[in-house]
């Protein structure tokens, strides 16, 4: 029986990304609900099929969404009148806090390089693209992220349209259709609902499969905002009676304001040496990457689905406090081609570098588990993986682990001012980054299209004129015709240089901006949590007067809102530190390559000039 859904918000598809434009109030038919990454495949009344953000629709007669029970039960009924209408009760699985079901271990079948008893199987079916910034050097802090065209109009509570990333400029886009990397669901460790993985049928007729957006995406958080919520708001943390669990995350007052506690040793890792492997007697193939952390210098091998698992765990745990950038996108076929493998490795390197830079993420148990992974069958690995998937300190409850060290409680006005300041800056930077990407895209196309052709035409014209002069039969003009021919060839060489130059300089600038565009797209959700907390605290006096909460509850809410503000300030200072570092570095690199480029052109022109006789 076909499943119908009602469209709650307008969504405009990006050309070439297998998306489907829909309008509020429209009824669509769900054709594939297992795409993953916050997307579903649907068909409209005209028969067009494509991807639609899951947050933008409400599936008719969906099963009720259940809370994971990550905190003590609260009477939150007095907030009901203030809770926004949920867009969907059938959210993407990653947003569900349910504990994974772990049935008994099934017998394993022999494989060539990887066993069928694969705890990662729920995260198979992947291939990727993403963001490039593979510099191992580190600044004093870092960030995270992704973006959207509508993210800033949602006030942080809305439904950001996925950021359309790196392929906006002329890269080879290797997108086809295949099912070559879909494992069966594993029988041991990966439960469908808890994994956030991808089912076998996830590949629709559109081609590329995207992680919450084509070619790079915003941090996709379901309307039931974060795991651990029974309601879409931060009240679960603000009024929680549950004792804090997990490692404490201190915030200190630094020179620039509140900062995270940075480790003594800056972690880094190298993603390299991609190798093609097979399993199921060679029926299934995959690419495995070698990840070597600087802490151990011992390489571990990971497939894309392993990175995907890590991303889902980090988003579950930290997404309400720290913008977690999505992975490079899934790629269905073409992923075994050399150019694509190189691009994917570069972008996975960029993602890992950014995660390594973050003091909270890099020191987390789940991230360290990923870096020390040895074998899918190893007991310590399976224990750690199961622990990460059953972690209860997720969603807004991550704020319960944050401890402002010797920092005074902020009043509500100051909290609100800080939140609004960050919102304005990130929105303005988002506009600036988009503008630079648009201009860079136009420049790339010009450098690889019309401009080289102009130089070629000039070169041909000089050589044609030389041929005409040669036909005169005049004996005294050999030096001139030779010089004209050489000048023509010089301009043809310049044409080739112009066409190749964007990959030497503009590539890195565009990749960095794409990365930041995506990162900035995460902030509306993160800031939205803080804005929602502020609104709840503002209701405090009314709720006390109505006898809904006590005065001590109101004081607790204010204190916890202050803690959330310190976390936001620490994250923004981390973001600014890395922004300054990254843009200094990429602009230096870009301009150095530009200087070399124009110096080479000048040298060629000087050489051509020297061929002509001074009269």
XYZ file of C-alpha atoms in Angstrom:
615
model
C 0.000 0.000 0.000
C 1.374 3.378 -0.979
C 2.152 5.842 1.811
C 0.891 9.399 1.404
C 2.375 12.478 3.049
C 1.371 16.095 3.416
C 3.919 18.803 2.581
C 4.302 21.282 5.449
C 6.777 23.730 3.937
C 7.806 24.857 0.479
C 10.995 23.230 -0.795
C 12.821 24.240 -3.973
C 14.983 21.545 -5.563
C 18.546 22.272 -6.608
C 19.125 21.402 -10.293
C 21.065 18.200 -10.880
C 20.717 16.918 -7.298
C 17.798 14.523 -7.781
C 15.563 16.595 -5.541
C 11.851 17.262 -5.934
C 10.295 20.717 -5.580
C 7.165 20.650 -3.415
C 4.733 23.236 -2.099
C 2.997 23.603 1.255
C -0.276 21.693 1.345
C 0.660 19.381 -1.533
C 0.067 15.637 -1.144
C 2.915 13.383 -2.252
C 3.478 9.624 -2.371
C 6.429 8.143 -0.479
C 8.377 5.816 -2.775
C 11.401 5.186 -0.540
C 11.457 6.010 3.151
C 14.910 4.520 3.767
C 17.115 7.034 1.968
C 18.545 8.251 5.258
C 20.333 11.467 6.164
C 17.042 13.309 6.746
C 15.631 12.677 3.251
C 12.891 10.561 1.692
C 12.148 9.782 -1.923
C 8.689 10.816 -3.097
C 6.496 11.183 -6.190
C 4.238 14.168 -6.812
C 0.892 14.215 -8.577
C 2.615 14.821 -11.931
C 4.639 11.640 -11.597
C 7.969 13.386 -10.899
C 10.185 11.477 -8.451
C 12.939 12.952 -6.293
C 14.320 13.581 -2.804
C 12.448 15.729 -0.257
C 13.640 16.696 3.255
C 11.893 14.502 5.770
C 11.410 17.472 8.092
C 9.270 19.194 5.454
C 6.522 16.581 5.357
C 4.067 14.826 7.631
C 3.438 11.186 6.796
C -0.217 10.252 7.094
C -1.024 7.748 9.848
C 2.607 7.510 10.917
C 3.476 5.639 14.049
C 3.923 7.942 17.032
C 7.451 9.004 17.761
C 8.668 7.680 21.066
C 11.071 9.226 23.453
C 14.213 7.411 24.393
C 13.731 7.982 28.075
C 17.061 9.688 28.498
C 15.948 11.606 31.558
C 13.618 11.269 34.482
C 9.962 11.749 33.514
C 8.829 15.348 33.761
C 5.418 16.941 33.826
C 5.883 19.239 30.864
C 2.239 19.714 30.051
C 2.351 23.410 30.893
C 4.639 23.939 27.892
C 2.192 22.358 25.467
C 0.652 25.617 24.378
C 4.063 26.919 23.420
C 5.375 23.900 21.552
C 5.492 24.345 17.758
C 3.488 21.860 15.735
C 5.791 18.992 14.818
C 6.409 18.632 11.123
C 6.597 14.901 11.190
C 6.118 12.091 13.607
C 8.131 9.795 11.377
C 11.582 11.278 11.705
C 14.858 10.060 10.329
C 16.120 7.215 12.468
C 19.216 9.013 13.735
C 16.997 11.369 15.717
C 15.545 8.503 17.713
C 16.979 7.833 21.132
C 15.862 4.226 21.298
C 18.352 1.722 22.614
C 19.615 -0.569 19.857
C 18.233 -4.071 19.826
C 21.062 -6.572 19.924
C 19.900 -10.035 18.928
C 22.105 -13.029 19.360
C 25.241 -13.412 17.314
C 24.574 -15.236 14.103
C 26.991 -17.585 12.463
C 29.404 -15.901 10.122
C 30.156 -16.711 6.545
C 33.713 -16.571 5.238
C 34.600 -13.534 3.159
C 37.656 -12.582 1.223
C 38.732 -9.544 3.166
C 35.785 -8.678 5.391
C 33.316 -10.914 7.161
C 29.592 -10.988 6.527
C 29.097 -10.716 10.279
C 29.669 -7.003 9.908
C 28.621 -4.669 12.741
C 28.902 -1.773 10.293
C 26.489 -3.292 7.780
C 23.700 -0.855 8.568
C 25.985 1.961 7.459
C 26.927 0.454 4.118
C 25.708 1.621 0.723
C 27.902 4.663 0.914
C 30.249 6.742 -1.119
C 31.069 10.327 -0.751
C 32.196 13.782 -1.652
C 32.638 16.673 0.810
C 35.042 19.408 1.664
C 38.724 19.848 1.194
C 41.166 21.411 3.567
C 43.682 18.686 4.195
C 46.230 20.678 6.148
C 47.474 18.871 9.218
C 48.657 22.052 10.912
C 46.418 23.252 13.726
C 45.299 26.581 15.120
C 44.628 27.070 18.789
C 41.059 25.888 18.423
C 38.537 24.816 15.744
C 34.990 24.381 14.672
C 32.516 22.156 12.727
C 29.460 22.295 10.227
C 27.172 22.791 6.902
C 24.529 25.275 5.332
C 21.232 26.002 3.661
C 19.371 28.519 1.655
C 16.496 28.745 4.104
C 18.282 27.961 7.345
C 18.423 31.577 8.480
C 14.709 32.170 8.072
C 13.806 29.469 10.520
C 14.918 31.243 13.635
C 16.765 28.130 14.558
C 13.489 26.284 15.074
C 12.713 25.766 11.419
C 13.713 23.425 8.691
C 16.921 24.323 6.868
C 17.126 23.376 3.240
C 20.233 21.327 2.670
C 23.399 23.086 1.607
C 24.227 22.356 -2.014
C 27.942 22.032 -1.901
C 31.165 21.446 -3.729
C 29.850 20.546 -7.163
C 28.509 24.054 -7.740
C 31.756 24.666 -9.532
C 32.958 22.607 -12.472
C 34.241 19.386 -10.984
C 33.714 16.075 -12.737
C 30.457 14.900 -11.199
C 30.541 11.127 -11.073
C 26.947 10.257 -10.350
C 25.239 7.115 -11.568
C 23.152 4.375 -10.125
C 24.142 1.096 -8.567
C 23.604 -1.062 -5.557
C 27.133 -2.364 -5.401
C 27.897 -1.428 -1.835
C 24.718 -2.321 0.008
C 25.294 -4.942 2.642
C 22.422 -6.798 4.201
C 21.461 -5.574 7.640
C 23.826 -7.088 10.140
C 22.305 -9.524 12.594
C 24.403 -8.602 15.550
C 25.133 -5.006 16.440
C 23.337 -2.604 14.122
C 19.666 -2.061 14.744
C 17.808 -0.273 11.979
C 16.155 2.340 14.130
C 19.152 3.253 16.226
C 21.807 3.169 13.581
C 20.773 5.961 11.276
C 22.122 3.745 8.520
C 20.930 3.068 5.029
C 18.776 0.199 3.897
C 19.344 -1.766 0.725
C 16.520 -0.009 -1.056
C 17.832 3.471 -0.359
C 19.104 4.024 -3.890
C 16.274 5.611 -5.810
C 16.017 6.246 -9.509
C 17.578 9.656 -9.167
C 21.197 8.599 -8.813
C 23.310 10.168 -6.089
C 22.373 9.578 -2.509
C 22.864 12.553 -0.242
C 23.497 12.857 3.458
C 20.810 15.368 4.177
C 21.615 17.360 1.064
C 23.221 16.997 -2.292
C 26.963 17.438 -2.334
C 27.280 18.632 1.220
C 24.525 19.277 3.723
C 23.420 21.210 6.715
C 23.366 19.526 10.084
C 20.089 17.652 9.805
C 18.183 17.616 13.075
C 14.625 16.351 13.089
C 11.802 18.665 14.099
C 11.541 16.759 17.317
C 14.689 18.655 17.745
C 17.277 16.383 19.345
C 17.465 12.824 20.659
C 16.331 12.727 24.267
C 13.374 15.072 23.752
C 9.803 14.110 24.202
C 8.952 17.677 23.230
C 10.644 19.914 20.691
C 12.461 22.240 23.061
C 15.218 22.483 25.675
C 12.850 22.175 28.670
C 13.994 18.600 29.228
C 17.360 19.931 30.356
C 16.096 23.153 31.972
C 13.844 21.267 34.418
C 15.589 17.911 34.574
C 15.851 16.248 37.986
C 18.254 13.663 36.637
C 21.831 13.707 37.888
C 24.382 14.601 35.235
C 26.062 11.645 33.567
C 29.209 11.415 31.502
C 32.508 13.237 31.330
C 32.401 16.855 32.479
C 33.064 19.519 29.855
C 34.575 22.569 31.566
C 34.352 26.090 30.159
C 36.943 28.643 31.267
C 37.343 32.375 30.891
C 40.088 32.958 28.342
C 41.570 36.073 26.769
C 38.746 36.279 24.225
C 35.955 35.196 26.574
C 34.603 31.756 27.535
C 36.563 28.912 25.922
C 36.515 25.133 25.973
C 39.254 23.311 27.855
C 41.825 22.466 25.177
C 43.967 19.346 25.551
C 47.695 19.694 26.105
C 48.388 17.773 22.919
C 46.669 18.762 19.676
C 45.328 15.643 18.023
C 45.614 15.207 14.280
C 45.228 12.309 11.885
C 46.055 11.437 8.302
C 43.582 9.776 5.940
C 45.540 8.020 3.187
C 46.262 4.878 1.203
C 42.807 3.979 -0.164
C 42.483 0.314 -1.134
C 39.700 -1.595 -2.813
C 38.431 -4.574 -0.868
C 35.773 -7.193 -1.435
C 33.454 -9.324 0.650
C 30.784 -11.940 0.156
C 33.086 -13.919 -2.126
C 33.853 -10.871 -4.204
C 30.214 -9.967 -4.851
C 30.558 -6.683 -2.985
C 33.336 -4.132 -3.225
C 34.297 -1.139 -1.140
C 37.114 1.342 -0.612
C 38.958 1.260 2.677
C 41.011 4.202 3.938
C 43.931 4.148 6.326
C 43.478 6.551 9.252
C 46.591 7.247 11.315
C 46.210 9.369 14.489
C 49.204 11.296 15.789
C 48.597 9.980 19.295
C 49.494 6.381 18.415
C 50.916 6.542 14.879
C 49.179 3.207 14.397
C 47.035 3.082 11.263
C 43.483 1.765 11.398
C 41.362 0.951 8.349
C 37.916 2.448 7.880
C 35.302 2.332 5.173
C 32.957 5.205 4.454
C 30.182 3.561 6.441
C 32.466 3.633 9.494
C 32.850 7.400 9.108
C 29.078 7.568 8.702
C 28.560 5.729 11.975
C 30.919 8.144 13.726
C 29.073 11.144 12.301
C 25.716 9.851 13.552
C 27.090 9.246 17.021
C 28.683 12.710 17.220
C 25.510 14.368 15.974
C 23.404 12.478 18.513
C 25.657 13.397 21.381
C 26.862 16.927 20.640
C 24.542 18.312 17.970
C 22.552 20.613 20.271
C 25.677 22.328 21.639
C 28.288 21.916 18.893
C 27.650 22.224 15.153
C 28.669 18.876 13.658
C 29.342 19.124 9.917
C 27.877 16.417 7.764
C 30.174 13.994 6.040
C 30.950 14.298 2.355
C 27.957 13.050 0.419
C 27.126 9.548 -0.605
C 28.102 8.566 -4.114
C 26.469 5.548 -5.617
C 28.646 4.684 -8.596
C 31.785 6.063 -10.107
C 33.193 5.726 -6.591
C 35.883 3.279 -7.695
C 37.285 5.687 -10.259
C 40.663 7.113 -9.352
C 39.645 10.773 -9.495
C 36.633 10.240 -7.275
C 38.600 8.201 -4.732
C 41.184 10.971 -4.527
C 38.502 13.631 -4.061
C 36.671 11.600 -1.422
C 39.873 10.937 0.516
C 40.720 14.641 0.457
C 37.298 15.529 1.797
C 37.287 12.851 4.470
C 40.674 14.206 5.518
C 39.179 17.678 5.837
C 36.292 16.355 7.936
C 38.577 14.392 10.230
C 40.960 17.338 10.588
C 38.089 19.537 11.698
C 36.893 16.945 14.189
C 40.423 16.494 15.525
C 40.714 20.232 16.090
C 37.641 20.398 18.290
C 38.644 19.968 21.948
C 35.333 18.391 22.970
C 34.810 16.119 19.984
C 38.426 14.965 19.723
C 38.556 13.959 23.389
C 35.222 12.155 23.377
C 35.146 8.409 23.945
C 33.401 7.664 20.662
C 35.959 9.601 18.617
C 38.872 7.930 20.397
C 37.190 4.567 19.831
C 37.074 5.300 16.112
C 40.785 6.164 16.026
C 41.821 3.007 17.865
C 39.527 0.632 15.972
C 41.258 -2.664 15.195
C 38.783 -5.252 14.054
C 35.014 -5.454 13.862
C 35.049 -8.706 15.826
C 37.279 -7.445 18.647
C 35.569 -7.498 22.040
C 36.821 -4.066 23.122
C 35.575 -2.549 19.864
C 32.121 -4.132 20.114
C 31.814 -3.100 23.752
C 32.754 0.486 22.939
C 30.433 0.606 19.951
C 27.517 -0.707 21.976
C 28.250 1.786 24.762
C 28.301 4.687 22.299
C 24.981 3.643 20.795
C 23.377 3.370 24.254
C 24.732 6.696 25.509
C 21.985 8.551 27.350
C 23.738 11.910 27.550
C 22.635 13.037 24.127
C 20.634 15.920 22.695
C 20.056 18.791 25.116
C 21.198 16.647 28.018
C 24.781 17.266 26.859
C 24.418 20.650 28.592
C 24.158 18.804 31.914
C 27.828 17.861 31.531
C 29.034 21.429 30.875
C 30.592 23.167 33.868
C 31.465 26.867 33.696
C 34.564 27.010 35.897
C 34.480 30.006 38.289
C 32.192 31.910 35.920
C 29.274 33.948 37.281
C 25.731 33.211 36.214
C 24.615 35.470 33.368
C 21.342 37.350 33.530
C 18.752 36.621 30.878
C 19.255 39.902 29.011
C 22.978 39.218 28.581
C 22.282 35.651 27.462
C 19.824 36.904 24.868
C 22.225 39.594 23.614
C 25.051 37.082 23.133
C 22.759 34.706 21.278
C 21.504 37.426 18.943
C 25.042 38.696 18.318
C 26.201 35.280 17.164
C 23.089 34.816 15.064
C 23.709 38.091 13.212
C 27.373 37.316 12.593
C 26.872 33.797 11.298
C 24.091 34.947 9.002
C 26.238 37.778 7.624
C 29.200 35.445 7.128
C 26.932 32.953 5.415
C 25.936 35.655 2.914
C 29.587 36.610 2.362
C 30.663 33.016 1.807
C 27.823 32.419 -0.649
C 28.791 35.554 -2.566
C 32.407 34.434 -2.813
C 31.301 30.971 -3.965
C 29.104 32.479 -6.665
C 31.897 34.709 -7.954
C 34.423 31.881 -7.700
C 32.099 29.608 -9.625
C 31.780 32.170 -12.419
C 35.540 32.714 -12.485
C 36.193 28.953 -12.606
C 33.878 28.546 -15.568
C 35.462 31.485 -17.355
C 38.987 30.162 -16.752
C 38.097 26.699 -18.032
C 35.949 27.883 -20.927
C 35.905 31.245 -22.742
C 39.223 32.661 -21.490
C 41.516 29.851 -22.741
C 39.684 29.905 -26.058
C 40.426 33.603 -26.410
C 44.128 32.981 -25.851
C 44.023 30.113 -28.345
C 42.367 32.324 -30.943
C 45.037 34.988 -30.468
C 47.742 32.348 -30.824
C 46.180 30.927 -33.991
C 45.828 34.411 -35.443
C 49.536 35.126 -34.917
C 50.487 31.801 -36.529
C 48.125 32.382 -39.466
C 49.673 35.801 -40.037
C 53.116 34.197 -39.958
C 52.025 31.744 -42.666
C 50.778 34.617 -44.803
C 54.084 36.463 -44.418
C 56.000 33.295 -45.343
C 54.047 33.003 -48.584
C 55.391 36.383 -49.775
C 58.687 34.787 -50.842
C 60.622 37.716 -49.424
C 63.951 36.384 -48.101
C 64.482 38.958 -45.362
C 61.557 38.153 -43.146
C 62.395 34.683 -41.756
C 63.229 36.111 -38.315
C 59.864 37.890 -38.177
C 57.788 34.892 -39.234
C 59.608 32.625 -36.772
C 59.020 35.130 -33.978
C 55.325 35.437 -34.889
C 54.949 31.657 -34.877
C 56.679 31.464 -31.489
C 54.415 34.199 -30.115
C 51.366 32.283 -31.327
C 52.528 29.089 -29.636
C 53.226 31.086 -26.477
C 49.602 32.207 -26.339
C 48.433 28.633 -26.856
C 50.605 27.575 -23.918
C 49.124 30.400 -21.847
C 45.644 29.147 -22.758
C 46.510 25.731 -21.334
C 47.948 27.315 -18.176
C 44.803 29.392 -17.677
C 42.592 26.301 -18.006
C 44.659 24.342 -15.474
C 45.191 27.128 -12.937
C 41.874 26.921 -11.001
C 42.773 23.460 -9.749
C 46.033 24.841 -8.373
C 44.621 27.796 -6.436
C 40.874 28.394 -6.726
C 40.167 24.758 -5.843
C 41.388 25.205 -2.262
C 39.641 28.533 -1.800
C 36.360 27.107 -3.069
C 36.639 23.959 -0.956
C 37.331 25.969 2.198
C 34.349 28.218 1.497
C 32.146 25.220 0.793
C 33.212 23.771 4.104
C 32.372 26.993 5.908
C 29.116 27.362 4.048
C 28.119 23.975 5.389
C 29.427 24.747 8.848
C 27.511 28.008 9.019
C 24.370 26.147 8.024
C 24.570 24.206 11.284
C 24.382 27.294 13.461
C 20.661 28.117 13.006
C 19.789 24.798 14.659
C 22.349 25.202 17.417
C 21.453 28.838 18.099
C 17.777 27.909 17.865
C 18.125 25.646 20.897
C 19.467 28.586 22.888
C 16.716 30.916 21.700
C 14.110 28.352 22.698
C 15.704 28.068 26.151
C 15.580 31.858 26.555
C 11.868 31.877 25.713
C 11.197 29.152 28.282
C 13.042 31.099 30.975
C 11.046 34.222 30.089
C 7.889 32.259 30.849
C 9.211 31.498 34.314
C 7.346 34.205 36.277
C 4.063 33.315 34.606
C 4.560 29.645 35.376
C 5.435 30.365 39.013
C 2.338 32.538 39.351
C 0.238 29.751 37.890
C 1.732 27.265 40.314
C 3.177 25.188 37.511
C 6.754 25.429 38.796
C 8.357 26.584 42.026
C 10.599 29.593 42.503
C 13.571 27.258 42.877
C 12.682 25.671 39.512
C 12.689 29.126 37.935
C 16.108 29.855 39.460
C 17.397 26.524 38.135
C 16.104 27.340 34.655
C 17.928 30.690 34.659
C 21.137 29.111 35.891
C 21.000 26.407 33.240
C 20.251 28.924 30.507
C 23.415 30.703 31.625
C 25.340 27.443 31.292
C 23.988 26.999 27.780
C 25.094 30.539 26.937
C 28.637 29.849 28.122
C 28.694 26.746 25.921
C 27.538 28.804 22.933
C 30.143 31.489 23.612
C 32.881 28.883 23.933
C 31.808 27.339 20.628
C 31.698 30.689 18.858
C 35.155 31.630 20.144
C 36.380 28.271 18.910
C 34.761 28.984 15.535
C 36.342 32.451 15.289
C 39.790 31.102 16.175
C 39.619 28.537 13.411
C 38.038 30.929 10.940
C 40.978 33.311 11.309
C 43.451 30.457 10.977
C 41.782 28.847 7.966
C 41.250 32.005 5.952
C 44.744 33.281 6.627
C 46.148 30.010 5.394
C 43.951 29.516 2.343
C 44.337 33.135 1.187
C 48.115 32.888 1.490
C 48.061 29.702 -0.528
C 45.759 31.200 -3.158
C 47.812 34.358 -3.619
C 51.120 32.462 -3.674
C 49.796 30.316 -6.524
C 48.470 33.395 -8.304
C 51.872 35.093 -8.062
C 53.586 32.015 -9.502
C 51.006 31.809 -12.272
C 51.425 35.389 -13.434
C 55.210 35.217 -13.096
C 55.231 32.178 -15.418
C 53.065 34.056 -17.917
C 55.334 37.095 -17.719
C 58.393 34.906 -18.314
C 56.831 33.309 -21.393
C 55.865 36.702 -22.781
C 59.375 38.082 -22.163
C 60.820 35.126 -24.027
C 58.430 35.683 -26.967
C 59.294 39.384 -26.937
C 63.014 38.628 -27.175
C 62.499 36.781 -30.499
C 61.602 39.992 -32.320
C 64.355 42.167 -33.795
C 64.739 45.640 -32.352
C 64.697 48.017 -35.319
